[in-house]
Amino acid sequence: MQNSEKLVVITGGTKGIGKALVLTFVSEGFSVATCARNEDNLIELKNRIKESYDIPFHTYPADLSQKAKVAGFIEFIRQIKKPVEVLINNTGVFIPGEVLREEEGALETMISTNLYSAYHLSRGVVPEMVRSKGGHIFNICSVASLKAYPNGGSYSISKFAMYGFSRALREELKGRGVRVTSVLAGAVLTPSWDGVDLPEERFMKPEDIAKTIFSTFQLSERTVIEEIILRPQLGDI
């Protein structure tokens, strides 16, 4: 089966790590389906890919913090009628603050976006991967999944939960032919850091994260890298 007959599902694919992942897999000949909240960004990305690649690329506007929108994206994926080879749960949001002082609703917003989106999407997509006894899931966690840090607040709570979800999936699926990798990345140069007065070299490149994920995916089905930890060369910010 050629790469274009396999489907790679990437959530939050129009910015940062998600966009780098989309471009990496498309450049390797894979058909990709992605979603994002901003439809204009999806159209812009689709046009860019159409100009450079003759590869099927599927977009769906959705805010995955809403369970109904996740269900819509799952149905959209099913209608493509291609086996899902890779699922990358990348959708996320960061609201800085302290647990005792952050704005009301911050925890609910980040749990819904950073955790529930991956939980519900996986429940809708992964059973078919299990039936075919193949595929690879990448869950985009964070170094905030390992260690709380100042002004991390509920973001760190949500990412600790995402890491726990990812480890639970790994345990459940290891005997069913589906690989699961937790990706724990430090500061990456994405729009989340807009306005921060730090030099560009203090951040990792989104393309480096995407290349690492693609290289991990390329290993034989007999091997899985369970966890990937990446940090800027100069350390955490």
Tab-separated table of N, CA, C and O in Angstrom, residues 12 30 39 99 131 160 178 199 206:
chain	number	residue	atom	x	y	z
A	12	GLY	N	-5.182	20.189	15.306
A	12	GLY	CA	-4.495	21.476	15.465
A	12	GLY	C	-3.385	21.658	14.462
A	12	GLY	O	-2.249	21.981	14.829
A	30	PHE	N	2.133	11.076	2.360
A	30	PHE	CA	0.977	10.590	3.104
A	30	PHE	C	-0.229	11.506	2.898
A	30	PHE	O	-0.100	12.719	2.833
A	39	GLU	N	-11.160	28.547	10.261
A	39	GLU	CA	-11.326	28.007	8.917
A	39	GLU	C	-10.436	28.710	7.901
A	39	GLU	O	-9.942	28.086	6.949
A	99	VAL	N	-2.633	28.410	40.145
A	99	VAL	CA	-3.833	27.663	40.502
A	99	VAL	C	-4.788	28.506	41.355
A	99	VAL	O	-6.002	28.512	41.133
A	131	ARG	N	-8.543	-3.105	15.150
A	131	ARG	CA	-9.065	-4.173	14.284
A	131	ARG	C	-8.080	-4.526	13.174
A	131	ARG	O	-7.975	-5.686	12.772
A	160	PHE	N	-0.185	16.949	32.832
A	160	PHE	CA	0.028	15.753	33.644
A	160	PHE	C	-1.048	14.722	33.309
A	160	PHE	O	-0.767	13.522	33.171
A	178	VAL	N	-0.838	-1.756	18.115
A	178	VAL	CA	-0.858	-0.302	17.942
A	178	VAL	C	0.185	0.328	18.860
A	178	VAL	O	0.175	0.101	20.067
A	199	PRO	N	15.110	35.680	22.949
A	199	PRO	CA	15.659	35.466	21.601
A	199	PRO	C	15.164	34.155	20.999
A	199	PRO	O	14.879	33.190	21.721
A	206	PRO	N	9.693	24.023	15.548
A	206	PRO	CA	8.612	23.049	15.362
A	206	PRO	C	9.014	21.923	14.411
A	206	PRO	O	8.620	20.766	14.594
